[in-house]
Amino acid sequence: DMLSNESEKFFSKIQFTIQATLKNENIHQPIATILITGIGSTISGIAEFISEQMNCTCKTFQPHKIIQNGKIVLENNVSIPIEFTTTI
């Protein structure tokens, strides 16, 4: 059906872009997980659908939840105190 064909074309383009980026950046390991954000990530079943289409794990990720955690930890256990963070 038409939706299936368009979906296949869409994910084929995404896979091509990912593979080209990996090659360009000289990365030799496959993508293990795709994180999706934004309003589209709230669509019921979207992570499972993308996992199936892309043949890898897909999870939703809400960046604002990092801030709600209380502190952001960077490399070498340096943290950003909550008073220096904000949500947009």
Tab-separated table of C-alpha atoms in Angstrom:
chain	number	residue	atom	x	y	z
A	1	ASP	CA	0.000	0.000	0.000
A	2	MET	CA	0.991	3.638	-0.448
A	3	LEU	CA	1.770	4.354	3.212
A	4	SER	CA	4.000	1.302	3.424
A	5	ASN	CA	5.893	2.340	0.273
A	6	GLU	CA	6.401	5.901	1.512
A	7	SER	CA	7.516	4.629	4.920
A	8	GLU	CA	10.015	2.318	3.252
A	9	LYS	CA	11.422	5.176	1.127
A	10	PHE	CA	11.653	7.458	4.181
A	11	PHE	CA	13.557	4.959	6.315
A	12	SER	CA	15.766	3.980	3.383
A	13	LYS	CA	16.867	7.632	3.155
A	14	ILE	CA	17.501	7.755	6.898
A	15	GLN	CA	19.579	4.558	6.757
A	16	PHE	CA	21.567	5.962	3.822
A	17	THR	CA	22.230	9.195	5.738
A	18	ILE	CA	23.328	7.326	8.864
A	19	GLN	CA	25.652	5.039	6.882
A	20	ALA	CA	27.145	7.983	4.977
A	21	THR	CA	27.725	9.869	8.235
A	22	LEU	CA	29.376	6.854	9.878
A	23	LYS	CA	31.665	6.427	6.869
A	24	ASN	CA	32.452	10.153	6.690
A	25	GLU	CA	33.274	10.269	10.412
A	26	ASN	CA	35.291	7.033	10.169
A	27	ILE	CA	33.065	5.260	12.712
A	28	HIS	CA	33.250	1.480	12.344
A	29	GLN	CA	30.568	0.372	14.760
A	30	PRO	CA	26.886	0.088	13.959
A	31	ILE	CA	24.208	2.270	15.519
A	32	ALA	CA	22.998	0.446	18.625
A	33	THR	CA	20.230	2.802	19.713
A	34	ILE	CA	18.284	5.658	18.188
A	35	LEU	CA	16.927	8.293	20.567
A	36	ILE	CA	13.895	10.276	19.451
A	37	THR	CA	12.818	13.549	21.023
A	38	GLY	CA	10.192	16.199	20.659
A	39	ILE	CA	6.456	16.051	20.236
A	40	GLY	CA	6.707	13.256	17.665
A	41	SER	CA	8.273	10.999	20.269
A	42	THR	CA	4.982	11.026	22.179
A	43	ILE	CA	3.136	9.224	19.361
A	44	SER	CA	1.977	5.895	20.735
A	45	GLY	CA	4.099	3.039	19.376
A	46	ILE	CA	6.526	5.260	17.457
A	47	ALA	CA	9.671	3.889	19.137
A	48	GLU	CA	8.640	0.321	18.369
A	49	PHE	CA	7.788	1.249	14.770
A	50	ILE	CA	11.158	2.925	14.226
A	51	SER	CA	12.961	-0.012	15.886
A	52	GLU	CA	11.291	-2.355	13.437
A	53	GLN	CA	12.000	-0.156	10.410
A	54	MET	CA	15.617	0.617	11.322
A	55	ASN	CA	16.474	-2.794	12.718
A	56	CYS	CA	17.881	-1.443	15.984
A	57	THR	CA	16.715	-0.292	19.393
A	58	CYS	CA	14.786	2.973	19.485
A	59	LYS	CA	13.917	4.818	22.680
A	60	THR	CA	12.211	8.076	23.465
A	61	PHE	CA	14.332	10.715	25.157
A	62	GLN	CA	13.018	13.823	26.845
A	63	PRO	CA	15.956	16.248	27.300
A	64	HIS	CA	14.055	18.362	29.839
A	65	LYS	CA	14.114	15.384	32.239
A	66	ILE	CA	17.880	15.808	32.603
A	67	ILE	CA	17.235	19.186	34.176
A	68	GLN	CA	14.506	17.789	36.424
A	69	ASN	CA	17.083	15.327	37.766
A	70	GLY	CA	18.567	18.029	40.002
A	71	LYS	CA	22.032	18.228	38.540
A	72	ILE	CA	23.811	17.551	35.302
A	73	VAL	CA	27.033	15.548	35.561
A	74	LEU	CA	29.682	16.163	32.941
A	75	GLU	CA	32.973	14.397	32.307
A	76	ASN	CA	35.247	13.819	35.303
A	77	ASN	CA	32.262	14.028	37.684
A	78	VAL	CA	32.022	17.807	37.305
A	79	SER	CA	28.413	18.830	37.822
A	80	ILE	CA	26.331	21.846	36.898
A	81	PRO	CA	24.272	22.937	39.924
A	82	ILE	CA	20.531	23.138	39.296
A	83	GLU	CA	20.517	26.919	39.812
A	84	PHE	CA	22.598	27.257	36.620
A	85	THR	CA	20.195	25.251	34.487
A	86	THR	CA	16.982	26.239	32.826
A	87	THR	CA	14.260	24.771	30.663
A	88	ILE	CA	13.069	26.314	27.461
